[in-house]
PDB file of C-alpha atoms in Angstrom:
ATOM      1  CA  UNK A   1     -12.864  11.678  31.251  1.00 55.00           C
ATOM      2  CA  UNK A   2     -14.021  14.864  29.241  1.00 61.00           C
ATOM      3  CA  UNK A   3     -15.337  14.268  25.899  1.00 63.00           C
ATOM      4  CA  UNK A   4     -13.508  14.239  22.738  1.00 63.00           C
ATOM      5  CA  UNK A   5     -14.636  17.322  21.028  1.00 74.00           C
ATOM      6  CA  UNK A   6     -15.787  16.412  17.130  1.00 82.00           C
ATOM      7  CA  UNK A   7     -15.012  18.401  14.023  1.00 85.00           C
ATOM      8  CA  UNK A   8     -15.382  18.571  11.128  1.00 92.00           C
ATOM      9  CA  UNK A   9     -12.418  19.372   8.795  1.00 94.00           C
ATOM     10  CA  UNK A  10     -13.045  20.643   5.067  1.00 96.00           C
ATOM     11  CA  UNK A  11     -10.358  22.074   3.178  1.00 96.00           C
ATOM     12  CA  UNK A  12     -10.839  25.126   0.486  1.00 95.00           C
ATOM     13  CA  UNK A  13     -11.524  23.502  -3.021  1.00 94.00           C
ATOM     14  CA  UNK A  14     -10.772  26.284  -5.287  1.00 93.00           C
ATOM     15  CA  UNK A  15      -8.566  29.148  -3.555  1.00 93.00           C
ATOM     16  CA  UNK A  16      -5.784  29.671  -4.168  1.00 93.00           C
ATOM     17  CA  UNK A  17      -5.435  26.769  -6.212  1.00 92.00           C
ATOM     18  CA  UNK A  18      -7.507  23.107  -6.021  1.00 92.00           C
ATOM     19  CA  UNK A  19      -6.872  21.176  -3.676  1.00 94.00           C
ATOM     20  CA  UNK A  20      -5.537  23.150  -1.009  1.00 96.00           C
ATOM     21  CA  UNK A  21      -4.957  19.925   1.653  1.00 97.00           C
ATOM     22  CA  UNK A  22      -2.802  18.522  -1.422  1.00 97.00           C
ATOM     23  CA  UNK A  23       0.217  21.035   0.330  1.00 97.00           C
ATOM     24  CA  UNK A  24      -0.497  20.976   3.957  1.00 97.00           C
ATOM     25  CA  UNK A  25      -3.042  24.002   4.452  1.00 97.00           C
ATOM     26  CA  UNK A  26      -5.175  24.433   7.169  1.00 97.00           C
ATOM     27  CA  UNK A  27      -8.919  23.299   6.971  1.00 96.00           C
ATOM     28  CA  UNK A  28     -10.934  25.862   6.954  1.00 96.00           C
ATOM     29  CA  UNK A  29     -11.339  27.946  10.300  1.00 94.00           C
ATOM     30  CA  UNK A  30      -9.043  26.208  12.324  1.00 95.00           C
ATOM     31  CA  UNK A  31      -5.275  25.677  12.809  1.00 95.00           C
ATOM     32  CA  UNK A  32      -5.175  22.079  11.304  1.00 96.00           C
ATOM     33  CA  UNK A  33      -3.041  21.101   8.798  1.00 97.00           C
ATOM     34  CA  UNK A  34      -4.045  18.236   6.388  1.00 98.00           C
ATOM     35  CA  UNK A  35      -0.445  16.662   7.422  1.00 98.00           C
ATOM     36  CA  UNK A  36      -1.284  16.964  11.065  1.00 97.00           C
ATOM     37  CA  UNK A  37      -4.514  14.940  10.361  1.00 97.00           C
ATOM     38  CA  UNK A  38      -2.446  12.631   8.756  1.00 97.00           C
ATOM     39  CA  UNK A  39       0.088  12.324  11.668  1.00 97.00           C
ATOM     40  CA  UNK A  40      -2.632  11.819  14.324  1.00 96.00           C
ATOM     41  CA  UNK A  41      -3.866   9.190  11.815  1.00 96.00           C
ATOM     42  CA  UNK A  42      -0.713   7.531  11.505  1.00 96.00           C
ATOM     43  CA  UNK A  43       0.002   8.093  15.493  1.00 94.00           C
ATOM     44  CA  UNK A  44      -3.609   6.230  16.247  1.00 94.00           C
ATOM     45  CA  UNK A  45      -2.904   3.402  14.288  1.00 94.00           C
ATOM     46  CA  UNK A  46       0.440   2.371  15.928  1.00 92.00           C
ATOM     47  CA  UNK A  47      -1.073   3.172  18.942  1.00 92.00           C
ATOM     48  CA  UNK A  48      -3.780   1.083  18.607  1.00 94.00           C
ATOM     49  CA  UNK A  49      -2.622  -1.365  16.619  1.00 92.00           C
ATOM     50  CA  UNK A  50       1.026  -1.477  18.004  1.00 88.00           C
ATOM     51  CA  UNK A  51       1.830  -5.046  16.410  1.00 90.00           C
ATOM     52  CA  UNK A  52       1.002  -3.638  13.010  1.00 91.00           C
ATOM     53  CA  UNK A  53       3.918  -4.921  10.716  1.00 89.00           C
ATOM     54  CA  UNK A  54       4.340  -1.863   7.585  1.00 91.00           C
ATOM     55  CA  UNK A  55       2.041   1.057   7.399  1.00 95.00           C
ATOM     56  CA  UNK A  56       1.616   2.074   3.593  1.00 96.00           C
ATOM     57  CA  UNK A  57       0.513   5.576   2.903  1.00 97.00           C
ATOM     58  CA  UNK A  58      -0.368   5.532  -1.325  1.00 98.00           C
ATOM     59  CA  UNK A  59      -2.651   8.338  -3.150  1.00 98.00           C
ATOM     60  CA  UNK A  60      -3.328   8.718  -6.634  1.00 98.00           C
ATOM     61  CA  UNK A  61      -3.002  12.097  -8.487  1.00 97.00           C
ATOM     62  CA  UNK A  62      -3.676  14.696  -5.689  1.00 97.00           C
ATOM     63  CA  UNK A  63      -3.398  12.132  -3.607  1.00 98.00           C
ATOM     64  CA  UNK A  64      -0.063  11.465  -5.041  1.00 98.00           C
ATOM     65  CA  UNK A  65       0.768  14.792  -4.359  1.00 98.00           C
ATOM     66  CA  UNK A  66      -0.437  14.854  -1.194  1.00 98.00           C
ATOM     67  CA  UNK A  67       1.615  11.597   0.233  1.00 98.00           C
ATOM     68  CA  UNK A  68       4.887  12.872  -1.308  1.00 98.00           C
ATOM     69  CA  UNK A  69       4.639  16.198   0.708  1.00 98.00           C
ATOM     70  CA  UNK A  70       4.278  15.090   3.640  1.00 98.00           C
ATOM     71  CA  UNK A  71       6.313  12.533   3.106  1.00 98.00           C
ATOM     72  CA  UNK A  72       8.966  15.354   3.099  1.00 97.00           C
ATOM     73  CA  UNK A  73       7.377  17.466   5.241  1.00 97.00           C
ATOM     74  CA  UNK A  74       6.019  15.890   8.108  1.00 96.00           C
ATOM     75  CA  UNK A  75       7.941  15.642  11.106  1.00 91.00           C
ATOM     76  CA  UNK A  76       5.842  13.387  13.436  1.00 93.00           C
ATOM     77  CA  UNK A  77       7.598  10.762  15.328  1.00 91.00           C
ATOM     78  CA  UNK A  78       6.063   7.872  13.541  1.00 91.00           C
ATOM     79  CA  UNK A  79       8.765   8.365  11.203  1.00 92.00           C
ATOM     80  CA  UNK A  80      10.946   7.400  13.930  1.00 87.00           C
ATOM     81  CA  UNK A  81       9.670   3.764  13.980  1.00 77.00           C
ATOM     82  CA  UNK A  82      11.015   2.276  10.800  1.00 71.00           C
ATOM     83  CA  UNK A  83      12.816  -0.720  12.582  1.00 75.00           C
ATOM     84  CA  UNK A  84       9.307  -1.587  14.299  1.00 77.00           C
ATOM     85  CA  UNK A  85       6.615  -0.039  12.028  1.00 85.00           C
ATOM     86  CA  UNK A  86       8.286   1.134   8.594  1.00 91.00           C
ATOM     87  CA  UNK A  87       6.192   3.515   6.851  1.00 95.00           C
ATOM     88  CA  UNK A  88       6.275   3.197   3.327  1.00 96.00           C
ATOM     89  CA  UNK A  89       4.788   6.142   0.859  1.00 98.00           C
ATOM     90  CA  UNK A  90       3.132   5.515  -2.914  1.00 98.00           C
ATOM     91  CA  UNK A  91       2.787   8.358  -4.273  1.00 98.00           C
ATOM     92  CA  UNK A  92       0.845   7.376  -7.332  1.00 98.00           C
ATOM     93  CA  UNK A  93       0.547   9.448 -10.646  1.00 98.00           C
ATOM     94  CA  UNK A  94       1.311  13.180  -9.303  1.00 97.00           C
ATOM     95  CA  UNK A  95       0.657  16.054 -11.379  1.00 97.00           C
ATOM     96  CA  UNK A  96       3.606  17.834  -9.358  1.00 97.00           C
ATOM     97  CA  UNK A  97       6.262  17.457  -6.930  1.00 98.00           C
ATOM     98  CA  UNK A  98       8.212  19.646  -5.079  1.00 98.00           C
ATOM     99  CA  UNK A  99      11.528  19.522  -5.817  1.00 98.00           C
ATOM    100  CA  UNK A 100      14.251  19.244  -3.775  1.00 98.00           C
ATOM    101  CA  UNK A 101      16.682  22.679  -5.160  1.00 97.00           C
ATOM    102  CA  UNK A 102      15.733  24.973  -7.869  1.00 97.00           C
ATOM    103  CA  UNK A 103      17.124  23.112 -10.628  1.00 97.00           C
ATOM    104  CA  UNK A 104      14.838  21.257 -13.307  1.00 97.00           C
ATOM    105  CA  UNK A 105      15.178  19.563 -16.228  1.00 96.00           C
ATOM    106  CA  UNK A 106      16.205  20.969 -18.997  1.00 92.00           C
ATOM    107  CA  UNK A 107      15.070  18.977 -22.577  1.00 86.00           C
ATOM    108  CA  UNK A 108      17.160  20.337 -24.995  1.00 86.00           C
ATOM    109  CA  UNK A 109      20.301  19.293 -23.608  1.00 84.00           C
ATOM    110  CA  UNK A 110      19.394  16.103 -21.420  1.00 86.00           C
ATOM    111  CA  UNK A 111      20.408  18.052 -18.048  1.00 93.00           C
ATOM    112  CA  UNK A 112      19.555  19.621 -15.253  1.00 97.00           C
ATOM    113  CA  UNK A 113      20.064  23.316 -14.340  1.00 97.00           C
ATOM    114  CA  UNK A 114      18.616  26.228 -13.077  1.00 97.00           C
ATOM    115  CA  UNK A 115      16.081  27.678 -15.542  1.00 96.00           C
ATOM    116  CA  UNK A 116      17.141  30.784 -17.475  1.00 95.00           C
ATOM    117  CA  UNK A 117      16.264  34.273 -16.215  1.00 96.00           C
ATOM    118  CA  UNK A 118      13.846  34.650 -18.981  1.00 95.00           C
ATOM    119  CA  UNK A 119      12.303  31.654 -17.944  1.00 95.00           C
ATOM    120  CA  UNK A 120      11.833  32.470 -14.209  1.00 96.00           C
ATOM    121  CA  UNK A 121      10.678  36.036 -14.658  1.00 96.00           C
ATOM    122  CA  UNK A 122       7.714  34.615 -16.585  1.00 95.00           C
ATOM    123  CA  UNK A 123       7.071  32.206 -13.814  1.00 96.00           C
ATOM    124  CA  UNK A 124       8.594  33.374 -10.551  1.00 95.00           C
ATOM    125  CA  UNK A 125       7.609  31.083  -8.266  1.00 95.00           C
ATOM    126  CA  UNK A 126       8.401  27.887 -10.190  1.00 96.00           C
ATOM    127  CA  UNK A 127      10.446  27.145  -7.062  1.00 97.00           C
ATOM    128  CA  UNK A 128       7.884  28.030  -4.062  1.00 96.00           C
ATOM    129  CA  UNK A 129       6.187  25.284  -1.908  1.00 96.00           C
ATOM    130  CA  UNK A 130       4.042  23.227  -3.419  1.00 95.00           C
ATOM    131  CA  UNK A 131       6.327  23.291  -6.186  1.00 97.00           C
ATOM    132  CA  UNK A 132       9.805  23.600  -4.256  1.00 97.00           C
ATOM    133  CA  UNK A 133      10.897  24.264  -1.123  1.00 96.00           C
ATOM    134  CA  UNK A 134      10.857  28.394  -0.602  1.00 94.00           C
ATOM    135  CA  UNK A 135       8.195  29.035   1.161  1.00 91.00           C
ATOM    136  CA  UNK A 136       9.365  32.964   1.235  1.00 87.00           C
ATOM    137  CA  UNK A 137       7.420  33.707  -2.224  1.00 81.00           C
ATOM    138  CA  UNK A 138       4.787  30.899  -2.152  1.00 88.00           C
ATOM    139  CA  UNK A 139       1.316  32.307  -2.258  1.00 90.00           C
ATOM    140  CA  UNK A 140       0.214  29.357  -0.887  1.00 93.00           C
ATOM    141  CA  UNK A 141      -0.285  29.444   2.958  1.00 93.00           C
ATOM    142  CA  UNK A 142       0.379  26.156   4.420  1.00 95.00           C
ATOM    143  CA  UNK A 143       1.754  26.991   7.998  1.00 95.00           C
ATOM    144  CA  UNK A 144       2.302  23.872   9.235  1.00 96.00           C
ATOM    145  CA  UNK A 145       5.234  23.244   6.747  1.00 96.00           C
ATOM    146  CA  UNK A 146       6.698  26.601   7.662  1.00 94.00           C
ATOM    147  CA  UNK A 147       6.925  24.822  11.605  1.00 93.00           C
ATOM    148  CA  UNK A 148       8.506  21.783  10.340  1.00 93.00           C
ATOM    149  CA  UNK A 149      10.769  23.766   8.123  1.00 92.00           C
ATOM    150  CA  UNK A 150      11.961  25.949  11.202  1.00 91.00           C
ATOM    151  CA  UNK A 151      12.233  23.538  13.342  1.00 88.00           C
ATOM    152  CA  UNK A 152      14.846  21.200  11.588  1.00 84.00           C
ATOM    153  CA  UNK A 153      17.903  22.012  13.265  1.00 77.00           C
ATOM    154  CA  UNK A 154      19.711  21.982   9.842  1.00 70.00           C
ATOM    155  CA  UNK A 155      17.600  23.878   7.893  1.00 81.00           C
ATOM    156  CA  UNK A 156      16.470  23.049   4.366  1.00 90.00           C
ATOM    157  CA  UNK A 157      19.338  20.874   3.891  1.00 93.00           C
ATOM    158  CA  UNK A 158      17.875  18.685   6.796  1.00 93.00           C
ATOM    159  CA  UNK A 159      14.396  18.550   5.476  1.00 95.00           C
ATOM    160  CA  UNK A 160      16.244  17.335   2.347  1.00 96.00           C
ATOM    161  CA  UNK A 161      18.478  14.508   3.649  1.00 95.00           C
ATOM    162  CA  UNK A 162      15.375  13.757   6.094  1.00 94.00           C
ATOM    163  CA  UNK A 163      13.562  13.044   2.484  1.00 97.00           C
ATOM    164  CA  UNK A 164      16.324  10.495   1.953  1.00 96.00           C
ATOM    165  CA  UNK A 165      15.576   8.478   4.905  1.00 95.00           C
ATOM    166  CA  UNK A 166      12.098   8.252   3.631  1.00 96.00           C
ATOM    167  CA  UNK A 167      10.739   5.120   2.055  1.00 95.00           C
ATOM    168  CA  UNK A 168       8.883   6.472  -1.063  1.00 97.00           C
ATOM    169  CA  UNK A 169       8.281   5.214  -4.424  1.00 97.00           C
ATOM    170  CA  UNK A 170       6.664   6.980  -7.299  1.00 98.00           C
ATOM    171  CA  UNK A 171       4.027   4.908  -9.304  1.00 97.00           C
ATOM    172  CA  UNK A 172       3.263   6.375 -12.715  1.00 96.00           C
ATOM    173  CA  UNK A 173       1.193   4.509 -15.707  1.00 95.00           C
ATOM    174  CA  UNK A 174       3.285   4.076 -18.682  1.00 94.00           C
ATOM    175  CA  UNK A 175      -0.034   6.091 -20.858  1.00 95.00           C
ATOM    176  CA  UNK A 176      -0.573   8.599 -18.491  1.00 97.00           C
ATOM    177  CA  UNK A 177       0.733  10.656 -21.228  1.00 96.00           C
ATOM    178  CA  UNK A 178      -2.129  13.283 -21.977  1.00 95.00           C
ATOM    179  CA  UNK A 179      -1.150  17.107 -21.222  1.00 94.00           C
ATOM    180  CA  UNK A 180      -2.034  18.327 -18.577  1.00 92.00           C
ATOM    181  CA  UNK A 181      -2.456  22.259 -17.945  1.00 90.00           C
ATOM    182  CA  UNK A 182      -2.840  24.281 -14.644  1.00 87.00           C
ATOM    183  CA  UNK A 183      -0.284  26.436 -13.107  1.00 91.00           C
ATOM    184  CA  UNK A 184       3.044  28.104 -14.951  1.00 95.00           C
ATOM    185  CA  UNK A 185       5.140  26.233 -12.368  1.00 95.00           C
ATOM    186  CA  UNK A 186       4.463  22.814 -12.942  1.00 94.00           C
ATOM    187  CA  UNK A 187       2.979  22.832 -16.458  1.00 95.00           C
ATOM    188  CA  UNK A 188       6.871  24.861 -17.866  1.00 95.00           C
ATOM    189  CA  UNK A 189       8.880  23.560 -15.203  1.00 97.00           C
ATOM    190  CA  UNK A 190       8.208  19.902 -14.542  1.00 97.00           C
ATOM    191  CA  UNK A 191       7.205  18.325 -17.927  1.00 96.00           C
ATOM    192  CA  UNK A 192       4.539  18.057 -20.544  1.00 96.00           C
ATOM    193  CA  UNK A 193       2.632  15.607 -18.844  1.00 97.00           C
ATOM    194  CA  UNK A 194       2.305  13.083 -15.513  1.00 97.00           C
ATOM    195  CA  UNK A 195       4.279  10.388 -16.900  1.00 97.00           C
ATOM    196  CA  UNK A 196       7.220  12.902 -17.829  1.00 96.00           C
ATOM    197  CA  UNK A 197       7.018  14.928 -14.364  1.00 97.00           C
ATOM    198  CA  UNK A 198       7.579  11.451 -12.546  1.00 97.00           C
ATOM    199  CA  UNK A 199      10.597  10.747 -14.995  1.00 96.00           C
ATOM    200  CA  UNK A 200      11.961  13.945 -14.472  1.00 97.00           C
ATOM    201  CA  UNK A 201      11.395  14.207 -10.478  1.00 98.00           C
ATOM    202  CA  UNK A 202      13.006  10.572  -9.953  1.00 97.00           C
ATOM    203  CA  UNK A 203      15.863  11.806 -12.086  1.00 96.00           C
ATOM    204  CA  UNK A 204      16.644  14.628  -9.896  1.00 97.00           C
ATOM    205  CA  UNK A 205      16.433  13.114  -6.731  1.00 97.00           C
ATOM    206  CA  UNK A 206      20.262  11.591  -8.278  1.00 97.00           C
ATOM    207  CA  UNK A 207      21.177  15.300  -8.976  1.00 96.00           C
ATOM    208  CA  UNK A 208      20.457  16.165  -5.492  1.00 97.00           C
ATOM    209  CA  UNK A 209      22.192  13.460  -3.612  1.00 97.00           C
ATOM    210  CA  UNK A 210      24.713  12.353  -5.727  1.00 96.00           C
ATOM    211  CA  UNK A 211      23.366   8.315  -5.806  1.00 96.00           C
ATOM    212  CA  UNK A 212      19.618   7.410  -6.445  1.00 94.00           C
ATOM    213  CA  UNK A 213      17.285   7.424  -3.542  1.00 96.00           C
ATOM    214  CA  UNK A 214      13.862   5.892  -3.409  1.00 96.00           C
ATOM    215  CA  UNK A 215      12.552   3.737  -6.393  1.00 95.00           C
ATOM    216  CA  UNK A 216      10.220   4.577  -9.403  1.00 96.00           C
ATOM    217  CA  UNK A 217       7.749   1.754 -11.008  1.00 94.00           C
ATOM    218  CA  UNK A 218       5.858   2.099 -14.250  1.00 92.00           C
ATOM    219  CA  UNK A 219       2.938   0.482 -15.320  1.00 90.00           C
ATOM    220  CA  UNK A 220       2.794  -1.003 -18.629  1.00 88.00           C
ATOM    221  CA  UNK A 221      -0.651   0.153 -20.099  1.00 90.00           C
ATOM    222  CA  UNK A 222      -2.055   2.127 -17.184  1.00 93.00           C
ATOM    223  CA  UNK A 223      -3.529   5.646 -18.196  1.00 94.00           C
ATOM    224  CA  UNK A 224      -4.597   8.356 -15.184  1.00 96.00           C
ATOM    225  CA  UNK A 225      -7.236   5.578 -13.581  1.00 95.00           C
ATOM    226  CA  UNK A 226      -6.504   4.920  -9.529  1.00 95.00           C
ATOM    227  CA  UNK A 227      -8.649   1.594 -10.116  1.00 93.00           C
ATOM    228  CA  UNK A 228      -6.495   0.229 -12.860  1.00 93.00           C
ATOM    229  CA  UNK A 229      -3.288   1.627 -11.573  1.00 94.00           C
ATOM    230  CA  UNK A 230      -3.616   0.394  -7.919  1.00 93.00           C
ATOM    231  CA  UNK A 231      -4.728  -3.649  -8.995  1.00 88.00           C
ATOM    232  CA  UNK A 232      -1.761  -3.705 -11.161  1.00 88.00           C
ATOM    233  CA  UNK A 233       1.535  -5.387 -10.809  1.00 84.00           C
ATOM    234  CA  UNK A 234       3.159  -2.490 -11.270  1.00 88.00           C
ATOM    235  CA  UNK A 235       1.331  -1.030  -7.764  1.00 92.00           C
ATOM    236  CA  UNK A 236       1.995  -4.493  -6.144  1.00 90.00           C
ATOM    237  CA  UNK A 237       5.607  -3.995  -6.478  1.00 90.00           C
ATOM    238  CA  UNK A 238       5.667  -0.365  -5.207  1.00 94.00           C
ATOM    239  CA  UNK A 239       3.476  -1.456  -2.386  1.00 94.00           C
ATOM    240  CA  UNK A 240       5.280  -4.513  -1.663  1.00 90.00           C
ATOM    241  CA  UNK A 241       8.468  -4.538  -3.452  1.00 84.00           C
ATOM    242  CA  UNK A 242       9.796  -7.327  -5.424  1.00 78.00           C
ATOM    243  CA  UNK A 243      10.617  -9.979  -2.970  1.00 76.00           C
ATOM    244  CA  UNK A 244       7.392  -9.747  -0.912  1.00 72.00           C
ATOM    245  CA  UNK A 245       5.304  -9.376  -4.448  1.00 71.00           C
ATOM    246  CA  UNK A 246       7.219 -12.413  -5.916  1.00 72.00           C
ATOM    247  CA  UNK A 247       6.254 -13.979  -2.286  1.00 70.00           C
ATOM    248  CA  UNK A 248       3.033 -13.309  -1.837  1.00 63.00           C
ATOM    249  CA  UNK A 249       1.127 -12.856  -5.103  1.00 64.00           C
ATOM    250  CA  UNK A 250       3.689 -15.451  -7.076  1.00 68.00           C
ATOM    251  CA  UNK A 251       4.991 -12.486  -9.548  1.00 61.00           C
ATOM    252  CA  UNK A 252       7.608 -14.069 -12.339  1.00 55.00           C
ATOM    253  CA  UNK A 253      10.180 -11.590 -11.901  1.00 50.00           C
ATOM    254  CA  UNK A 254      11.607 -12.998 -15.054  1.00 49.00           C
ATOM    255  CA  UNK A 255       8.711 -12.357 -17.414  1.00 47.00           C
ATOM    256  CA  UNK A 256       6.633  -9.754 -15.804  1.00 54.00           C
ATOM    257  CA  UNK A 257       7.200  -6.652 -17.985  1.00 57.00           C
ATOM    258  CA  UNK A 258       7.035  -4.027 -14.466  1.00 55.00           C
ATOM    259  CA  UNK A 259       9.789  -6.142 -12.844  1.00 52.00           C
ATOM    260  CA  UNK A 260      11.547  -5.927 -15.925  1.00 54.00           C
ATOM    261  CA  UNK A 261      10.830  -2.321 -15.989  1.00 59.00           C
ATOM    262  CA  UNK A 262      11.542  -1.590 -12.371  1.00 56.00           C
ATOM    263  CA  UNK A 263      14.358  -2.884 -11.922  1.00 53.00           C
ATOM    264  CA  UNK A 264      15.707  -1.344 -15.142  1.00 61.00           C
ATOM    265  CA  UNK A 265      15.236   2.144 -14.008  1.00 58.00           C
ATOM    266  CA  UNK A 266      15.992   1.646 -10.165  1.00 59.00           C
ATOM    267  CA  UNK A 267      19.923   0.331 -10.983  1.00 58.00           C
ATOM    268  CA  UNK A 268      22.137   2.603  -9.319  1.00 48.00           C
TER     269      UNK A 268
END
């Protein structure tokens, strides 16, 4: 057999914004997305390991960003596999999200609605990928989402109730509270801080499909640390959910103050 061809993969750091393999872009000089790594990842593992019982995909802050996105984005078969190999996605403490329609919270009045004009000609592309789902203004080139996007038979609307189908929960520490200031779209149109863009995104997941999909889990305590966040209960449960946690690490579901909390803000 020919040899496997090695290469190194580095994404840009700095242009156009950090991060860049947070939203799918290309390392640099080739054609690879950051989600395709992650698909052939994914796709190696099953292969290899075909007996493998849950694959769980978690990140913490651009990490968190990073496993939500292609959690909506990606459209490798693996996802196909949930009655042998369920995938489950942890998106843990996310500066942003991408939102699912152009709506967003609105504070004053405890709803959601598309911003005012005013609002979005200070900050026109509150609603482009990473941010939303337009990719038409985004200045952020990530063509492997444009593929995915294209090649869902329905459109948007089937990337969206793809993202449905999706096991993903959102793990947020109950003190990652501090502002937090970058770009116009996420630091005026998702909240004044991590804990409040993971409040607001969960809440408009129940906008968008009428019902409350996927599950959100705070962390009593936990400020923006991955090593505190991810040996807490709190992470347990998102990892494991409540039966297997109760099961296998002998949680008391009727003491433990993230039960309590979890299963306060995941009732339908």
């Amino acid at each position: 057999p020919q040899p496997v061809k090695k290469i190194l993969l580095r994404w840009n750091e700095t242009d156009p914004i950090p991060h860049t393999w947070r939203y799918g872009a290309d390392a640099i000089g080739t054609n690879i997305s950051s989600f395709d790594a992650m698909d052939s990842l994914v796709e190696q593992i099953l292969e290899r390991l075909p007996n493998i019982e849950r694959i769980i995909a978690i990140g913490h802050s651009a990490g968190g960003q990073f496993v939500h996105r292609w959690a909506l984005a990606s459209n490798s078969p693996v996802w196909n596999n949930s009655e042998t190999t369920p995938i489950r996605v942890v998106a843990a403490n996310p500066r942003s999200y991408a939102y699912l329609d152009g709506r967003r919270y609105n504070p004053d009045g405890n709803y959601y609605a598309i911003p005012s004009q005013d609002r979005i000609n200070k900050c026109p592309s509150y609603n482009s990928w990473e941010w939303g789902l337009n990719l038409e203004d985004s200045r952020l080139s990530a063509p492997y989402v444009k593929r995915a996007f294209e090649s869902a038979g329905g459109g948007l609307n089937e990337i969206v109730q793809q993202y449905a189908t999706r096991d993903v929960r959102y793990l947020i520490g109950e003190l990652d509270n501090l502002p937090v200031h970058a770009e116009c779209e996420d630091d005026d149109f998702q909240g004044p801080n991590r804990n409040q863009r993971a409040v607001r995104f969960f809440g408009s997941l129940k906008e968008v499909y009428g019902q409350q999909i996927h599950q959100l889990v705070q962390n009593m305590g936990t400020p923006h640390d991955h090593c505190l966040l991810f040996q807490s209960s709190g992470a347990i449960l998102a990892m494991f959910g409540e039966s297997e946690a109760v099961k296998q690490f002998g949680m008391d579901t009727k003491r433990n103050e993230a039960v309590k909390k979890f299963q306060k803000q995941n009732e339908a």
